[in-house]
Short mmCIF file of C-alpha atoms in Angstrom, two decimals:
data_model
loop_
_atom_site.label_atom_id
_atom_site.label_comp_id
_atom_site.label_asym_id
_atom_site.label_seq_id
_atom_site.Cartn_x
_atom_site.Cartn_y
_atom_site.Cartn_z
CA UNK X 221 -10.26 91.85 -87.17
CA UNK X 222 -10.78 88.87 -84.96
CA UNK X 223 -7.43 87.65 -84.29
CA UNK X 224 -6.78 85.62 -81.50
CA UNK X 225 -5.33 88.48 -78.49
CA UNK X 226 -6.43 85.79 -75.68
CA UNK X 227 -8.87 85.20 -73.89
CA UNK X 228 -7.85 86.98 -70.85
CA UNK X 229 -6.93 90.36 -72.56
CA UNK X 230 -10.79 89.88 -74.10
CA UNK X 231 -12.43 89.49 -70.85
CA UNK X 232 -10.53 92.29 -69.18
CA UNK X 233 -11.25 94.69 -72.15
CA UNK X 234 -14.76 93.41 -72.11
CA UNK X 235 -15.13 94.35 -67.66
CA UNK X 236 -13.09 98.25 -68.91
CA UNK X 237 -15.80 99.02 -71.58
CA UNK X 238 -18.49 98.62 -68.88
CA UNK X 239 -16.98 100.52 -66.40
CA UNK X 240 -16.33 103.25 -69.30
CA UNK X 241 -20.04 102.93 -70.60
CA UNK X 242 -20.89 103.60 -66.87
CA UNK X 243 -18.67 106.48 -66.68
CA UNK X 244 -19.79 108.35 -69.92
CA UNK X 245 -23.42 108.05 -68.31
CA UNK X 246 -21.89 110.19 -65.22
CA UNK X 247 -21.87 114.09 -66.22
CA UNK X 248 -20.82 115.39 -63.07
CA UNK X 249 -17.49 113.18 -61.57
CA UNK X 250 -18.63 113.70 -58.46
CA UNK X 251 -21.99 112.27 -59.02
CA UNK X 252 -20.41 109.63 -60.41
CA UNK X 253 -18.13 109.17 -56.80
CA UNK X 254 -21.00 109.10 -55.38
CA UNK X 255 -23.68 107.19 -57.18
CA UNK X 256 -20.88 104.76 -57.08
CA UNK X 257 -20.43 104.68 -53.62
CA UNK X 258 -24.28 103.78 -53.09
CA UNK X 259 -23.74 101.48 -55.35
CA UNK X 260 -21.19 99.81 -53.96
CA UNK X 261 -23.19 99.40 -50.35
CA UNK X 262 -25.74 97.92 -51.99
CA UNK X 263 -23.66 95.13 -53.08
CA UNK X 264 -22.25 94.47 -49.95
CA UNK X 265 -25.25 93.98 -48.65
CA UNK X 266 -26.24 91.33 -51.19
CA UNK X 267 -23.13 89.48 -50.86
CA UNK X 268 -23.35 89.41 -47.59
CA UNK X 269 -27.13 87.78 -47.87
CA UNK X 270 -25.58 85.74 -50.30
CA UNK X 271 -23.43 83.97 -47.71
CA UNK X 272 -26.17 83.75 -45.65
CA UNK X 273 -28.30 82.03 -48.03
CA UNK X 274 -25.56 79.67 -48.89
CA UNK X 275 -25.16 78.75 -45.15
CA UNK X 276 -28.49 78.75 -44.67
CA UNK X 277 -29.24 75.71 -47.53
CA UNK X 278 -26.10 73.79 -46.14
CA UNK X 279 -27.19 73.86 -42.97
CA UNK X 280 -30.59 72.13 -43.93
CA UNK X 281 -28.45 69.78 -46.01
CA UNK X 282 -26.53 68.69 -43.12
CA UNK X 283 -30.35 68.41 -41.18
CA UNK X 284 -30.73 65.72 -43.81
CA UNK X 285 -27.86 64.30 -43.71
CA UNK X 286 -28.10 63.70 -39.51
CA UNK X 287 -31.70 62.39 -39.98
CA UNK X 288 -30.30 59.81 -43.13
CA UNK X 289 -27.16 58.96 -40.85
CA UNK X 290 -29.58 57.95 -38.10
CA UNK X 291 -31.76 55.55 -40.46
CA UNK X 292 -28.49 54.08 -41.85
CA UNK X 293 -27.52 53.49 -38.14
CA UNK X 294 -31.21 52.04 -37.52
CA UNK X 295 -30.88 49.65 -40.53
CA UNK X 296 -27.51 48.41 -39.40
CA UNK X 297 -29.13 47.45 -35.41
CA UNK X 298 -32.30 46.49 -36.92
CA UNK X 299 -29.98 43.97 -39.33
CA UNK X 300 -27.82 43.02 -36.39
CA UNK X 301 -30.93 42.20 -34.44
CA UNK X 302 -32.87 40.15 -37.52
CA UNK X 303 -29.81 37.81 -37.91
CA UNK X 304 -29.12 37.19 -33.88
CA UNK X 305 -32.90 35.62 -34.47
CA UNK X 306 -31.55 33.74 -37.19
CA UNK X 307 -33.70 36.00 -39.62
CA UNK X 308 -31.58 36.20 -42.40
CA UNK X 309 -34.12 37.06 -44.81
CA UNK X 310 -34.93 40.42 -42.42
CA UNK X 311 -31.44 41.16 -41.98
CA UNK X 312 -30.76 41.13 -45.66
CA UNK X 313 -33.66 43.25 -46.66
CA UNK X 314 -32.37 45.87 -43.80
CA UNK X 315 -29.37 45.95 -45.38
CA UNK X 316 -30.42 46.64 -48.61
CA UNK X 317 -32.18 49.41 -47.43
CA UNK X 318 -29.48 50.22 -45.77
CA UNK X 319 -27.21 50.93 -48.76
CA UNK X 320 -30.04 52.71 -50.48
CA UNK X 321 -29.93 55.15 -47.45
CA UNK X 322 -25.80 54.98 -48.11
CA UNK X 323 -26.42 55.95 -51.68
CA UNK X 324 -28.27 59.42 -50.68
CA UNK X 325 -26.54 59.84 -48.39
CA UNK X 326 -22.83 60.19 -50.18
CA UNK X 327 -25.12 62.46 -52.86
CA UNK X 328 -25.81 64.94 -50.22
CA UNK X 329 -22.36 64.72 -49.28
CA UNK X 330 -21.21 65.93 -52.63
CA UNK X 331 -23.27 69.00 -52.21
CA UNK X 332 -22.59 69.67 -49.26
CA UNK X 333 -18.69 70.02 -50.36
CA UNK X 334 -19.91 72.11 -52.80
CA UNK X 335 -21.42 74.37 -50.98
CA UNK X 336 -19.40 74.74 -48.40
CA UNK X 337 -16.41 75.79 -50.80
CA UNK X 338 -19.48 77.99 -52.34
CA UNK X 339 -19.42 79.85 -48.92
CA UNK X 340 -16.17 79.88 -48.31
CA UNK X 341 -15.33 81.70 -51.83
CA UNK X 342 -18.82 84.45 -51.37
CA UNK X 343 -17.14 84.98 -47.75
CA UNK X 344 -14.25 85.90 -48.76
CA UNK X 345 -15.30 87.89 -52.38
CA UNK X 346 -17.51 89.86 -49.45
CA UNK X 347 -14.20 90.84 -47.57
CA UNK X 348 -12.28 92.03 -50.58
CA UNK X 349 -15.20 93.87 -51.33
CA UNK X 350 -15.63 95.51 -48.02
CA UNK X 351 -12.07 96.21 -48.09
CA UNK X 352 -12.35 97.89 -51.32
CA UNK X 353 -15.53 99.78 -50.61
CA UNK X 354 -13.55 101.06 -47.16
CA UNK X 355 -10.68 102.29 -49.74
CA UNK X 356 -13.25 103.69 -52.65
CA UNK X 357 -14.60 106.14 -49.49
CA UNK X 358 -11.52 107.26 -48.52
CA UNK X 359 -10.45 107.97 -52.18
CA UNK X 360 -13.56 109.41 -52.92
CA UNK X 361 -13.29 112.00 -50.32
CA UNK X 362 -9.61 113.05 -51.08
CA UNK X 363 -10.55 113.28 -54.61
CA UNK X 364 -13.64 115.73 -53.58
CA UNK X 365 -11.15 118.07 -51.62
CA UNK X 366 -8.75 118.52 -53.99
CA UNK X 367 -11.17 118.40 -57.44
CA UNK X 368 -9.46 120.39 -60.29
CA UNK X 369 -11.16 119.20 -63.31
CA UNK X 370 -9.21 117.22 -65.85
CA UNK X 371 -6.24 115.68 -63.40
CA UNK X 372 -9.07 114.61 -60.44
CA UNK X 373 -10.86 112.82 -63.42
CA UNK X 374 -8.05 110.66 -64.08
CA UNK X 375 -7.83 109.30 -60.91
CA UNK X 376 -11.62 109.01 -60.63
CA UNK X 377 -11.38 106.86 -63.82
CA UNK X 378 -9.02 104.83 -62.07
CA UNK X 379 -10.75 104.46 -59.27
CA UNK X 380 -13.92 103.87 -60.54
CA UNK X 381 -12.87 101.39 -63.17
CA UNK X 382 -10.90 99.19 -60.64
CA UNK X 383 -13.61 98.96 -57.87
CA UNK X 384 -16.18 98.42 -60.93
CA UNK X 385 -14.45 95.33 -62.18
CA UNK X 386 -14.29 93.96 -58.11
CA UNK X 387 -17.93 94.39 -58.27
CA UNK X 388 -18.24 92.83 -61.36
CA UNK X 389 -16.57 89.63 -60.22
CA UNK X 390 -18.62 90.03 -57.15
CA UNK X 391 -21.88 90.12 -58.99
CA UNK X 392 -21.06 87.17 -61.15
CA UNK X 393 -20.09 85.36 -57.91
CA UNK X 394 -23.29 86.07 -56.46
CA UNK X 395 -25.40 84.98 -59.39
CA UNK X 396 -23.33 81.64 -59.53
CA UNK X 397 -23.96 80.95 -55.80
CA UNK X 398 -27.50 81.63 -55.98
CA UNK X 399 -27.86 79.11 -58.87
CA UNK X 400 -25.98 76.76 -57.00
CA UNK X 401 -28.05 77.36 -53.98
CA UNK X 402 -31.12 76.83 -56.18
CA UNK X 403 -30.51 73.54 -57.15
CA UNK X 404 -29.75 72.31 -54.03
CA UNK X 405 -32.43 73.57 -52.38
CA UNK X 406 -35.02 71.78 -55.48
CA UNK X 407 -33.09 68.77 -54.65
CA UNK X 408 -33.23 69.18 -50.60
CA UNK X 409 -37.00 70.11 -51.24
CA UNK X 410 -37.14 66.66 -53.31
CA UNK X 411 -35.62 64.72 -50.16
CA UNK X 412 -37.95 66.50 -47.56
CA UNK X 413 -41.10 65.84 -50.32
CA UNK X 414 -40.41 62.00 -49.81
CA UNK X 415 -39.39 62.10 -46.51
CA UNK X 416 -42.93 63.46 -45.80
CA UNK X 417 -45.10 61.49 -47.91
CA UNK X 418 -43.49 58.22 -46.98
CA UNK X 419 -42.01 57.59 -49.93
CA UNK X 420 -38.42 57.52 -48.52
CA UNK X 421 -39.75 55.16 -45.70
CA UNK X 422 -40.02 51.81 -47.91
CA UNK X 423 -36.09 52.94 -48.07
CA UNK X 424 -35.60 54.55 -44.36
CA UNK X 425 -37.06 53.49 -41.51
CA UNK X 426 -40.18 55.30 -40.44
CA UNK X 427 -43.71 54.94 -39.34
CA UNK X 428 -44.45 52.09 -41.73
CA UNK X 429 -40.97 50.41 -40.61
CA UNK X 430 -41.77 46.67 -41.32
CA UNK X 431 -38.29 44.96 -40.04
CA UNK X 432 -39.43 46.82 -37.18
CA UNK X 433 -42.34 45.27 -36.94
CA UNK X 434 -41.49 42.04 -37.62
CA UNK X 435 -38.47 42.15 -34.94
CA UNK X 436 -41.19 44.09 -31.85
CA UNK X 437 -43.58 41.03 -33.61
CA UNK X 438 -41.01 38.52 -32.69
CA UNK X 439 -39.49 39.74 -29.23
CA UNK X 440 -43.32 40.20 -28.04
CA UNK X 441 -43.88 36.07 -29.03
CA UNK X 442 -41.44 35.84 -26.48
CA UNK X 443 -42.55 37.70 -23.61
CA UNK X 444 -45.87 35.40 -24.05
CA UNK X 445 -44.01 32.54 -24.73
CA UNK X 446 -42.31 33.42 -21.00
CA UNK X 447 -45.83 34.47 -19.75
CA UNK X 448 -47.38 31.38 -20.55
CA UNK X 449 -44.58 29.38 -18.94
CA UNK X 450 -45.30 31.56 -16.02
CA UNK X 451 -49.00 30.83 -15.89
CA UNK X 452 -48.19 27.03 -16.43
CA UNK X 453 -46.18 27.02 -13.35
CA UNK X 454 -48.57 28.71 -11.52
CA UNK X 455 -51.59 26.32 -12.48
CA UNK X 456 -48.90 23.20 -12.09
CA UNK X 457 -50.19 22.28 -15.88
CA UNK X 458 -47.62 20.24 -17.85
CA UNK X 459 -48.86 21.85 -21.22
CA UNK X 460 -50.92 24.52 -22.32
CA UNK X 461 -52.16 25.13 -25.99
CA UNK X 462 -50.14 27.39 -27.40
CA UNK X 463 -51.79 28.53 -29.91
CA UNK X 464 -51.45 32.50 -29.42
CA UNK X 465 -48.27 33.49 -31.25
CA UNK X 466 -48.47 30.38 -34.01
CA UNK X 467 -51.39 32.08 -35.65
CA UNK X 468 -48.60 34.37 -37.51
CA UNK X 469 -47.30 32.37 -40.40
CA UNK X 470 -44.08 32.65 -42.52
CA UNK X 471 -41.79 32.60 -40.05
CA UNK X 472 -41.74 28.61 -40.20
CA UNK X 473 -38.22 27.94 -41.84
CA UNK X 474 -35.64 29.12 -39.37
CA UNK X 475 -37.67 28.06 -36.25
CA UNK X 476 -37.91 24.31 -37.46
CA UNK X 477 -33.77 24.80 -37.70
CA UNK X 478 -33.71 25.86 -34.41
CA UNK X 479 -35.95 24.13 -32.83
CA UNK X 480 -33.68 20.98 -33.54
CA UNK X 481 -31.23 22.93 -30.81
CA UNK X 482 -31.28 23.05 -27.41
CA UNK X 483 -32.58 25.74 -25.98
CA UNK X 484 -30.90 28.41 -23.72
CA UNK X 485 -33.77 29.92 -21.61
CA UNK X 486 -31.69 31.63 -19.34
CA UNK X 487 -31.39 34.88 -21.09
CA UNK X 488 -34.49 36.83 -20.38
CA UNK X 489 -33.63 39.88 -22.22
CA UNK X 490 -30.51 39.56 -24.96
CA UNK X 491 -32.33 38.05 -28.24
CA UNK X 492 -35.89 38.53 -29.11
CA UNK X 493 -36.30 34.88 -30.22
CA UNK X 494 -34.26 32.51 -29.08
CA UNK X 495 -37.04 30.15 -27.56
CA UNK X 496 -38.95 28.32 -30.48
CA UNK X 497 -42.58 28.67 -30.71
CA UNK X 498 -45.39 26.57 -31.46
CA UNK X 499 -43.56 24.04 -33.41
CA UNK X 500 -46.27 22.46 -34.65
CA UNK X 501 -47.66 25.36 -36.92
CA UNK E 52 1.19 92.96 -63.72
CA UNK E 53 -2.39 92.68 -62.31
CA UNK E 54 -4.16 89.49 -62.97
CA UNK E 55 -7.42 88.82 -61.85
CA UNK E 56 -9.02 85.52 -61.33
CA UNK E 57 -12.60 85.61 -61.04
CA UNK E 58 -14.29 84.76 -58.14
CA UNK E 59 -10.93 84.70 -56.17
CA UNK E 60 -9.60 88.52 -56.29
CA UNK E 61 -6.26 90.02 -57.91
CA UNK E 62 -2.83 89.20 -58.10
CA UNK E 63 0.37 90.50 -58.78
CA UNK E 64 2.33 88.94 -61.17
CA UNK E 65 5.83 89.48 -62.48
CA UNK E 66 6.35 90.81 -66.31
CA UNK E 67 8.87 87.71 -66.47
CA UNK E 68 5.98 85.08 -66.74
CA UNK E 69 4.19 87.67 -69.29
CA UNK E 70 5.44 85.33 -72.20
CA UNK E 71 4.85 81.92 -71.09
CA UNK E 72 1.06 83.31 -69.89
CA UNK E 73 0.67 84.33 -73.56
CA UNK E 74 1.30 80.66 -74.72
CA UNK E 75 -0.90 79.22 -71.86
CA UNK E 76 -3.88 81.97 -72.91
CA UNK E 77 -3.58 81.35 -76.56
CA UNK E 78 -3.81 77.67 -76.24
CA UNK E 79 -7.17 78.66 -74.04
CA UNK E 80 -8.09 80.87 -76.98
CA UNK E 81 -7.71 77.94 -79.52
CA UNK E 82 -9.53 75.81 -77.93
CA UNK E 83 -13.10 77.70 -77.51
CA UNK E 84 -12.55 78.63 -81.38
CA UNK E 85 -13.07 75.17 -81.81
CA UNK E 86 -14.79 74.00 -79.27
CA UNK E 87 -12.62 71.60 -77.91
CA UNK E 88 -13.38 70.65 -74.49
CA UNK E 89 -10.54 68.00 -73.08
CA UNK E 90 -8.08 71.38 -74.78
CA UNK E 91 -10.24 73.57 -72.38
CA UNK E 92 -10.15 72.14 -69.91
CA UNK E 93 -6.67 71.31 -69.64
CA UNK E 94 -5.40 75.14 -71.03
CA UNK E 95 -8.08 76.74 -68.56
CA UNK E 96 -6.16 74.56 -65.60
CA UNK E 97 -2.79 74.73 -66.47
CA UNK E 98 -3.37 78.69 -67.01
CA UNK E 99 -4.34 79.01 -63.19
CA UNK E 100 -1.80 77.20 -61.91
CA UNK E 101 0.73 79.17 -63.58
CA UNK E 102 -1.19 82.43 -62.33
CA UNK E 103 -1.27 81.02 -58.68
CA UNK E 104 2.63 80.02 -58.45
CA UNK E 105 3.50 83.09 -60.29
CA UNK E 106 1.50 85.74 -58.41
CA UNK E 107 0.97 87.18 -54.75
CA UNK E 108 -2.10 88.23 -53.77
CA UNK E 109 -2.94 91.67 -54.18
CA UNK E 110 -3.45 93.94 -51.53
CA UNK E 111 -7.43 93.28 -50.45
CA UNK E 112 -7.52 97.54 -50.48
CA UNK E 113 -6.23 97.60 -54.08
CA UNK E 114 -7.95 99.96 -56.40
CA UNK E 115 -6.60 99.25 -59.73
CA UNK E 116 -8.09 97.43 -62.63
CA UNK E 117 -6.58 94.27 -64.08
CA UNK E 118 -4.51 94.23 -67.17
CA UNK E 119 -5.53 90.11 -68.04
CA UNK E 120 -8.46 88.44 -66.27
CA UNK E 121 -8.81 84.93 -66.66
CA UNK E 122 -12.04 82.83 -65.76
CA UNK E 123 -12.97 81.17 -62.66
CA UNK E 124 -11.76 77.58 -61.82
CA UNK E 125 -14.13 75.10 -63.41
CA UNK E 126 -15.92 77.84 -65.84
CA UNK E 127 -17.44 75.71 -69.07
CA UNK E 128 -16.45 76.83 -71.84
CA UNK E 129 -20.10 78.33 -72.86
CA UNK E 130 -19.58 80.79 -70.21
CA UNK E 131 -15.97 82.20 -70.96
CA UNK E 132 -17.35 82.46 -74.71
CA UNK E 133 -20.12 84.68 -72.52
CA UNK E 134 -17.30 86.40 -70.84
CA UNK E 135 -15.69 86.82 -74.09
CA UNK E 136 -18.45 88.69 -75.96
CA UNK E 137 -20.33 90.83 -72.97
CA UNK E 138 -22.82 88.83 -72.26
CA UNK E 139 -21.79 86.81 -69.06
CA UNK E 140 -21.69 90.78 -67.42
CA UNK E 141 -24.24 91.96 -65.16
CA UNK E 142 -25.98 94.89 -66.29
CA UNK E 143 -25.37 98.00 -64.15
#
């Protein structure tokens, strides 16, 4: 006979039968009050590392997501900076990275949702729990005092069967949290992986951060562009050779533009290149 | 009566939604006979919302088992078919 009674009268027979399979193991009822009771303890304490666990990978999740925040925020300068030097090309490529860093970045966002409402939910399975525990002890004890065979076993039964289908729900809870946490942590482990071998820094800025480069490149080409001019003045020459920052090539294009301008040389420190260099290549 | 949803605790619900729960858990039913997800998904949702705006919370202390328990919010349906038959229970 498999007609349809509903799902939720199945899964609540379903949780009964294993708190009666339990029951029928138990000879003595107060054994089984007991046994219970330990039990019981010993699932609060693995909920309760449970939550911790789950804390414990979103806090290294939001770790991630400070250190990818702070590359996206690098990017954005580094772009600002590239295209006050009329760099285009560098500003463009910063901002590509850029929205890769964007792209992780709302990823670990979604899990980080998720596991925060993951926390929220094992916190508060852990206080029902407790509180049911707290009330199982109590019972437990007023049941011992006043034990007369058949009528205390009814309300053992009850007992036991409703604080084994709370710890039931609990243990599924757990085991859904701790898959959760799982993945999260293979994927945070992916992120840290790259992170470390360098990987994630053709995406985020990092030791081998080339706009970087290129923009400390072109700010130092003017401090010896300024030196020079200084040395010049000094030695009352009308022109040196300037040969010292032209040897770096590819950089022709926007200079030839600007060099077509007039110059402000007034600002000493606001844009790394706003003087144009060796013109003639 | 006591309804439990999983992973959020019990509630007390009043016998006057009893018949109108049915309907909602027999659509649920229907659907993971045949397997049809969008029905799922829709029955398993509109069965917790009825639970929810019908019920109060049970008293955390509460020692007494639930007459219907219904699945978590967002369960697939290859784990209430687990529910359904034993296996999604932890030993013990």
């Amino acid at each position: 006979m498999v007609a349809l009674m509903g799902v939720m009268k199945r899964v609540s027979l379903i949780f009964k039968s294993k708190a009666n399979k339990a029951l029928d193991r138990m000879e003595d009822p107060r054994e089984t009050l007991d046994y219970s009771y330990q039990t019981q303890l010993e699932l609060l304490q693995k909920v309760r590392r449970g939550v911790a666990d789950v804390a414990t990978s979103r806090k290294r999740i939001e770790l991630q997501m400070n250190q990818l925040q702070q590359s996206s925020d690098k990017l954005d300068r580094q772009a600002r900076d590239a295209l006050a030097a009329g760099r285009e090309d560098l500003a463009r490529d910063a901002l590509t990275r850029k929205s890769g860093v964007q792209g992780q970045l709302s990823d670990l966002n979604t899990q980080y949702t998720s596991l925060q409402a993951e926390e929220e939910k094992l916190t508060g399975a852990s206080q029902r729990l407790q509180a049911k525990v707290d009330a199982f002890r109590t019972r437990k004890e007023t049941i011992k005092a006043t034990y007369t065979a058949a009528e205390a076993q009814t309300r053992i039964n009850e007992a036991f069967t409703g604080i084994s289908e709370e710890m039931s729900d609990v243990g599924m809870a757990i085991q859904r949290a701790e898959d959760k946490t799982a993945q999260m942590q293979a994927r945070a482990g992916a992120i840290d992986e790259l992170m470390a071998s360098g990987a994630l820094d053709d995406m985020v800025s990092g030791p081998r951060d080339d706009i970087q480069a290129e923009l400390d490149r072109m700010g130092a080409g003017h401090d010896v562009d300024r030196e020079l001019e200084r040395l010049k003045g000094e030695l009352g020459q009308g022109s040196a050779p300037r040969q010292i920052e032209g040897t770096s090539a590819g950089t022709a294009d926007g200079q030839q533009a600007q060099a077509a301008q007039p110059v402000d040389t007034r600002s000493t420190d606001a844009r790394p290149v706003d003087q144009p260099r060796a013109g003639e290549g | 009566m006591i309804v439990r949803i999983l992973g959020e605790g019990q509630l007390q619900v009043d016998d006057s939604a009893a018949a109108e729960l049915n309907d909602l858990d027999t659509r649920l039913e229907a659907a993971v006979e045949r397997g049809d997800e969008p029905g799922f998904r829709s029955a398993l949702d509109a069965l917790l919302a009825r639970i929810r705006s019908a019920g109060r919370p049970l008293a955390a202390d509460a020692l007494a088992p639930s007459e219907l328990i219904i699945p978590q919010e967002g369960a697939t349906m290859a784990e209430v078919r687990r529910l359904m038959t034993d296996e999604g229970l932890i030993p013990g």
